[in-house]
mmCIF file with all atom_site columns, C-alpha atoms and ligand atoms in Angstrom:
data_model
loop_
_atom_site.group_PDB
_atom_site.id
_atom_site.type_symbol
_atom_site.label_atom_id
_atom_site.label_alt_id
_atom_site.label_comp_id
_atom_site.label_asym_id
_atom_site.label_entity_id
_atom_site.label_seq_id
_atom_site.pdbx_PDB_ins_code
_atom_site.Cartn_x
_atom_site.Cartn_y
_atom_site.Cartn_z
_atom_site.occupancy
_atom_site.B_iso_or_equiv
_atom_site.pdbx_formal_charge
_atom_site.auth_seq_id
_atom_site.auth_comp_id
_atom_site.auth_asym_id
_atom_site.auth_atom_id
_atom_site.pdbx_PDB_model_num
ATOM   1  C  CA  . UNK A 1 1  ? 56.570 64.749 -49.719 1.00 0.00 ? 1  UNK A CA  1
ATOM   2  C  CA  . UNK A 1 2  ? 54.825 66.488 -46.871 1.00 0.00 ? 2  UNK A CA  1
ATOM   3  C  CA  . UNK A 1 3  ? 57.113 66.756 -43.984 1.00 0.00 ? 3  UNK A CA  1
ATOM   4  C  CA  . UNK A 1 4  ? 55.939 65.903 -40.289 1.00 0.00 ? 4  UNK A CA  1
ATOM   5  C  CA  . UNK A 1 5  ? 57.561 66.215 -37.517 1.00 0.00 ? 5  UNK A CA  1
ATOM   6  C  CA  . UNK A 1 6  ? 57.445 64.600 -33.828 1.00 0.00 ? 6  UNK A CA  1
ATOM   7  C  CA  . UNK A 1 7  ? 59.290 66.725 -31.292 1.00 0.00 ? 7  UNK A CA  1
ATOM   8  C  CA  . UNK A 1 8  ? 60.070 64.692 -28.101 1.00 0.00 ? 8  UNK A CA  1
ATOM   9  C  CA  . UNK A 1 9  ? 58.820 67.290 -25.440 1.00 0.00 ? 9  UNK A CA  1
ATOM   10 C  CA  . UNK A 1 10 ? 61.476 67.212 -22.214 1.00 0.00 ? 10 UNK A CA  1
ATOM   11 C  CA  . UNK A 1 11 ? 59.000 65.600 -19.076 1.00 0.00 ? 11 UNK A CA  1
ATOM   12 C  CA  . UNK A 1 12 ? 56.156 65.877 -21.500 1.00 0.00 ? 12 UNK A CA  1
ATOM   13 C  CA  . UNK A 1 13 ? 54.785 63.794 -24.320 1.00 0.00 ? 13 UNK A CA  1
ATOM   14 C  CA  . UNK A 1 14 ? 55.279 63.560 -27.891 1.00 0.00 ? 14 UNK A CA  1
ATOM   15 C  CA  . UNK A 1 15 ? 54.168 66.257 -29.973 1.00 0.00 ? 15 UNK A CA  1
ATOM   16 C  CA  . UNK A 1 16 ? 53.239 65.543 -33.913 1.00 0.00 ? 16 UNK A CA  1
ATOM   17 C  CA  . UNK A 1 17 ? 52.964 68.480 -36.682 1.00 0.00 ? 17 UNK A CA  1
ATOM   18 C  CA  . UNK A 1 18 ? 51.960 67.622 -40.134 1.00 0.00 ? 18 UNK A CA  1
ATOM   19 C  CA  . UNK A 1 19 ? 49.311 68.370 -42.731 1.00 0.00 ? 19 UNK A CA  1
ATOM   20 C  CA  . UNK A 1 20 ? 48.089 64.856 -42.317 1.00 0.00 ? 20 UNK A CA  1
ATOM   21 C  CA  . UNK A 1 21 ? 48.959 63.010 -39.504 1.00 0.00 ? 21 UNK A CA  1
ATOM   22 C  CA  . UNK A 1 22 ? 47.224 59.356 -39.220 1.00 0.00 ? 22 UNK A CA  1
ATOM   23 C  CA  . UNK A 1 23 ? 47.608 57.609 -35.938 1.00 0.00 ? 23 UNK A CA  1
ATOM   24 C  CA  . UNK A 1 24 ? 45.754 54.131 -36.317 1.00 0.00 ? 24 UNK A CA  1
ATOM   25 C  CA  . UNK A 1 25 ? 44.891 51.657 -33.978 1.00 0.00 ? 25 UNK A CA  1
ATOM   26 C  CA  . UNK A 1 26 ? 46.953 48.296 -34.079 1.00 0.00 ? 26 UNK A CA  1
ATOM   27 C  CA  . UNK A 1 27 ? 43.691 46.808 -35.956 1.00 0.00 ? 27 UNK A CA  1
ATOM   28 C  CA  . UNK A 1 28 ? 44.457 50.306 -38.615 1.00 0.00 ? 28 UNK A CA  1
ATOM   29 C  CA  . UNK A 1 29 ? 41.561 52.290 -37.592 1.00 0.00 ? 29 UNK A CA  1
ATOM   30 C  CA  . UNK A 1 30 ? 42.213 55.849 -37.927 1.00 0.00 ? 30 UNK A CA  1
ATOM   31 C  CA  . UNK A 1 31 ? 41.871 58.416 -34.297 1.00 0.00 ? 31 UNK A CA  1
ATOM   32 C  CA  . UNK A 1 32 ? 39.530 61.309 -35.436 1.00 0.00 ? 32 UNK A CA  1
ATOM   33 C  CA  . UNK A 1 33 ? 42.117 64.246 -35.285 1.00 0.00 ? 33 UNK A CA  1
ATOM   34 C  CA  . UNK A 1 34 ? 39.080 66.619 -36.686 1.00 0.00 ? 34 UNK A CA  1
ATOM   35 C  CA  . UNK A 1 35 ? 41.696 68.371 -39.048 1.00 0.00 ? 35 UNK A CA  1
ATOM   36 C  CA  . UNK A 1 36 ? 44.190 69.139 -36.383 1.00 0.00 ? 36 UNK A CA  1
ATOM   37 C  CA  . UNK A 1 37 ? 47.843 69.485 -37.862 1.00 0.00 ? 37 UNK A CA  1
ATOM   38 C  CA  . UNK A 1 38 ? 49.054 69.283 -34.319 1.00 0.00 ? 38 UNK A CA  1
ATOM   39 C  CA  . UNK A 1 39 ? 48.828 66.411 -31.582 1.00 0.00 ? 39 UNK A CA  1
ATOM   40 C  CA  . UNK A 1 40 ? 50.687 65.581 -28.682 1.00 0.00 ? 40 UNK A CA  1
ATOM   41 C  CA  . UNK A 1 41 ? 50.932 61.841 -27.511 1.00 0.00 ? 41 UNK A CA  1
ATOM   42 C  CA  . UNK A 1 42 ? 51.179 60.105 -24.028 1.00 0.00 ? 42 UNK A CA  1
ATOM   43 C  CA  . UNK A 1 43 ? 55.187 59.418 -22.831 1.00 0.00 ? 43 UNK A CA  1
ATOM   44 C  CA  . UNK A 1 44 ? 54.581 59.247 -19.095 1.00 0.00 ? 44 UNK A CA  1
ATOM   45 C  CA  . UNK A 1 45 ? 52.008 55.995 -19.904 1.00 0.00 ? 45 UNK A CA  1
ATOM   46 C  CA  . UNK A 1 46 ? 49.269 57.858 -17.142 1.00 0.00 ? 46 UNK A CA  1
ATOM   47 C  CA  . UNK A 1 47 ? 47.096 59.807 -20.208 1.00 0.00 ? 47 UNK A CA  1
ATOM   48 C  CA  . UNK A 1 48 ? 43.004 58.848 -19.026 1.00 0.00 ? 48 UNK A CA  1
ATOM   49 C  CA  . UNK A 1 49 ? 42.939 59.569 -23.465 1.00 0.00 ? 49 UNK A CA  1
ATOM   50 C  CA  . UNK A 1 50 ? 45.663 57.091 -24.632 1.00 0.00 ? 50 UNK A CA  1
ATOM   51 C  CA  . UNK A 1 51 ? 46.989 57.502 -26.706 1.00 0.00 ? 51 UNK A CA  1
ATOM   52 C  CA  . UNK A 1 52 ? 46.692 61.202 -26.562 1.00 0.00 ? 52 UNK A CA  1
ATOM   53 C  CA  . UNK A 1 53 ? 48.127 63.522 -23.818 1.00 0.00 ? 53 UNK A CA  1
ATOM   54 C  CA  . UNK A 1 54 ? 45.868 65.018 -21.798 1.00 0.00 ? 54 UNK A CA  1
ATOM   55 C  CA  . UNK A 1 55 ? 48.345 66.926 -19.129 1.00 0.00 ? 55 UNK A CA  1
ATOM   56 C  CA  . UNK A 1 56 ? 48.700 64.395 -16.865 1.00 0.00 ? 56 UNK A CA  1
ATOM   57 C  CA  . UNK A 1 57 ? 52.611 63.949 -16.892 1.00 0.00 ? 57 UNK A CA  1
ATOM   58 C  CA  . UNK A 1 58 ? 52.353 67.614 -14.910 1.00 0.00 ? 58 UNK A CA  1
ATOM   59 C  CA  . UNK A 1 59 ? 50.735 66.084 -11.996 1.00 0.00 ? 59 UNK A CA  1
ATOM   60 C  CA  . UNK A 1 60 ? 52.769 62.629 -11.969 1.00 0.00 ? 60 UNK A CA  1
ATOM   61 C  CA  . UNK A 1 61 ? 55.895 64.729 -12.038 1.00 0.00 ? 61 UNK A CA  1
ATOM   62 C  CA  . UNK A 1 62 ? 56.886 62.748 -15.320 1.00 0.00 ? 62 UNK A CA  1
ATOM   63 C  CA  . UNK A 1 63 ? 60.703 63.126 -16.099 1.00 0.00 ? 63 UNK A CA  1
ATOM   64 C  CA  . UNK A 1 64 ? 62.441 62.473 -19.177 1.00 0.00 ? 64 UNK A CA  1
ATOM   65 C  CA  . UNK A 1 65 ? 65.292 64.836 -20.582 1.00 0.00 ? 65 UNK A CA  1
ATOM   66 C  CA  . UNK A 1 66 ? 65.433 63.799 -23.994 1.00 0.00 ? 66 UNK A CA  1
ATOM   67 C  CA  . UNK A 1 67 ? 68.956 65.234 -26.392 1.00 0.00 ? 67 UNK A CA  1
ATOM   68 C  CA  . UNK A 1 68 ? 68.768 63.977 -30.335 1.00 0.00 ? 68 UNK A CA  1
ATOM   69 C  CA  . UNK A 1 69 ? 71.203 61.098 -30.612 1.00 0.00 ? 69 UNK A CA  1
ATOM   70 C  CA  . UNK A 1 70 ? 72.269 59.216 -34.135 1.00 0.00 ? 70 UNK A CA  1
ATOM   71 C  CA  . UNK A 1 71 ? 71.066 55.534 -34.464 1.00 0.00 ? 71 UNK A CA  1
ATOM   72 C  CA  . UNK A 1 72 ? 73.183 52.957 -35.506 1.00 0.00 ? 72 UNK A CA  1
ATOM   73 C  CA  . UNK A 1 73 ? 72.804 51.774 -38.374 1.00 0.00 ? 73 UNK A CA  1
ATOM   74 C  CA  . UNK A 1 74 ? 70.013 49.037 -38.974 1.00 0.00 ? 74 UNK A CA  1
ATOM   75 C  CA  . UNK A 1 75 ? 70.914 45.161 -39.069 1.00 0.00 ? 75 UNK A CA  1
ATOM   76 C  CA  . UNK A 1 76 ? 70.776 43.069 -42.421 1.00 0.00 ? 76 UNK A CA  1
ATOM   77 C  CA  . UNK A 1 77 ? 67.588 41.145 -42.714 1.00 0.00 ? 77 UNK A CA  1
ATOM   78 C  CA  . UNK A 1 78 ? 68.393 37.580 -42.887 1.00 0.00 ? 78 UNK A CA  1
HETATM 79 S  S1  . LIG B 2 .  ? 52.797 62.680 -21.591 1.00 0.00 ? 1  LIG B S1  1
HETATM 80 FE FE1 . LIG B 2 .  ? 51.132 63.969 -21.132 1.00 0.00 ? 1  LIG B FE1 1
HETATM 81 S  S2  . LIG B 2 .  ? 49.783 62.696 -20.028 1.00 0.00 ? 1  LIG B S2  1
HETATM 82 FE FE2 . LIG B 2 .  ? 51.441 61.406 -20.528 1.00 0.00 ? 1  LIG B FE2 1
#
Protein backbone atom coordinates (compact mmCIF):
# COMPACT_ATOMS: atom_id res chain seq x y z
CA UNK A 1 0.00 0.00 0.00
CA UNK A 2 1.38 3.39 -0.88
CA UNK A 3 1.41 5.54 2.13
CA UNK A 4 0.14 9.30 2.03
CA UNK A 5 0.20 11.53 4.36
CA UNK A 6 -1.80 14.91 5.28
CA UNK A 7 0.10 17.05 7.76
CA UNK A 8 -2.23 19.66 9.39
CA UNK A 9 0.03 22.83 8.94
CA UNK A 10 -0.31 25.16 12.39
CA UNK A 11 -2.31 28.67 10.89
CA UNK A 12 -1.86 27.17 7.48
CA UNK A 13 -3.68 24.63 5.37
CA UNK A 14 -3.52 21.06 4.85
CA UNK A 15 -0.65 19.68 3.21
CA UNK A 16 -0.97 16.10 1.21
CA UNK A 17 2.23 13.85 0.18
CA UNK A 18 1.71 10.74 -1.75
CA UNK A 19 2.65 9.08 -5.01
CA UNK A 20 -0.92 9.43 -6.08
CA UNK A 21 -3.02 11.67 -4.46
CA UNK A 22 -6.74 12.03 -6.05
CA UNK A 23 -8.81 14.86 -4.77
CA UNK A 24 -12.28 14.63 -6.66
CA UNK A 25 -15.01 16.84 -6.84
CA UNK A 26 -18.28 15.80 -4.90
CA UNK A 27 -19.66 14.75 -8.56
CA UNK A 28 -15.88 12.38 -8.56
CA UNK A 29 -14.10 14.38 -11.05
CA UNK A 30 -10.50 14.27 -10.51
CA UNK A 31 -8.34 18.11 -9.82
CA UNK A 32 -5.42 17.99 -12.38
CA UNK A 33 -2.44 17.73 -9.85
CA UNK A 34 -0.02 17.50 -13.15
CA UNK A 35 2.05 14.71 -11.30
CA UNK A 36 2.60 16.64 -8.16
CA UNK A 37 3.21 14.26 -5.06
CA UNK A 38 2.67 17.28 -2.91
CA UNK A 39 -0.48 19.64 -2.37
CA UNK A 40 -1.56 21.80 0.22
CA UNK A 41 -5.39 22.44 0.78
CA UNK A 42 -7.48 25.51 1.99
CA UNK A 43 -8.17 25.47 6.17
CA UNK A 44 -8.75 29.18 6.63
CA UNK A 45 -11.97 28.77 3.93
CA UNK A 46 -10.49 32.37 2.07
CA UNK A 47 -8.29 30.26 -0.87
CA UNK A 48 -9.49 32.42 -4.47
CA UNK A 49 -8.31 28.28 -5.77
CA UNK A 50 -10.57 26.14 -3.49
CA UNK A 51 -9.91 23.83 -2.79
CA UNK A 52 -6.25 24.46 -3.03
CA UNK A 53 -4.19 26.93 -0.88
CA UNK A 54 -2.98 29.65 -2.48
CA UNK A 55 -1.30 31.72 0.64
CA UNK A 56 -4.04 33.50 1.61
CA UNK A 57 -4.37 32.34 5.36
CA UNK A 58 -0.94 34.71 5.67
CA UNK A 59 -2.82 37.77 4.93
CA UNK A 60 -6.19 36.85 6.88
CA UNK A 61 -4.01 36.15 9.87
CA UNK A 62 -5.60 32.53 9.90
CA UNK A 63 -5.04 30.76 13.35
CA UNK A 64 -5.31 27.27 14.16
CA UNK A 65 -2.73 25.40 16.51
CA UNK A 66 -3.40 21.99 15.69
CA UNK A 67 -1.62 18.88 18.41
CA UNK A 68 -2.46 15.03 17.12
CA UNK A 69 -5.22 13.78 19.38
CA UNK A 70 -6.69 9.91 19.42
CA UNK A 71 -10.35 9.53 18.16
CA UNK A 72 -12.74 7.67 19.90
CA UNK A 73 -13.62 4.90 18.73
CA UNK A 74 -16.36 4.81 15.88
CA UNK A 75 -20.18 4.04 16.71
CA UNK A 76 -21.91 0.65 15.64
CA UNK A 77 -23.88 1.05 12.50
CA UNK A 78 -27.38 0.27 13.22
S1 LIG B 1 -5.13 27.67 4.22
FE1 LIG B 1 -3.94 28.71 2.75
S2 LIG B 1 -5.36 30.00 1.77
FE2 LIG B 1 -6.55 28.92 3.22
Amino acid sequence: MIETRIVVRNNGPYRIEGDNIIITDEAGRPYGLAGRTVVSLCRCGTSATKPFCDGNHNRVGFQSQCEALELPPPKPKP
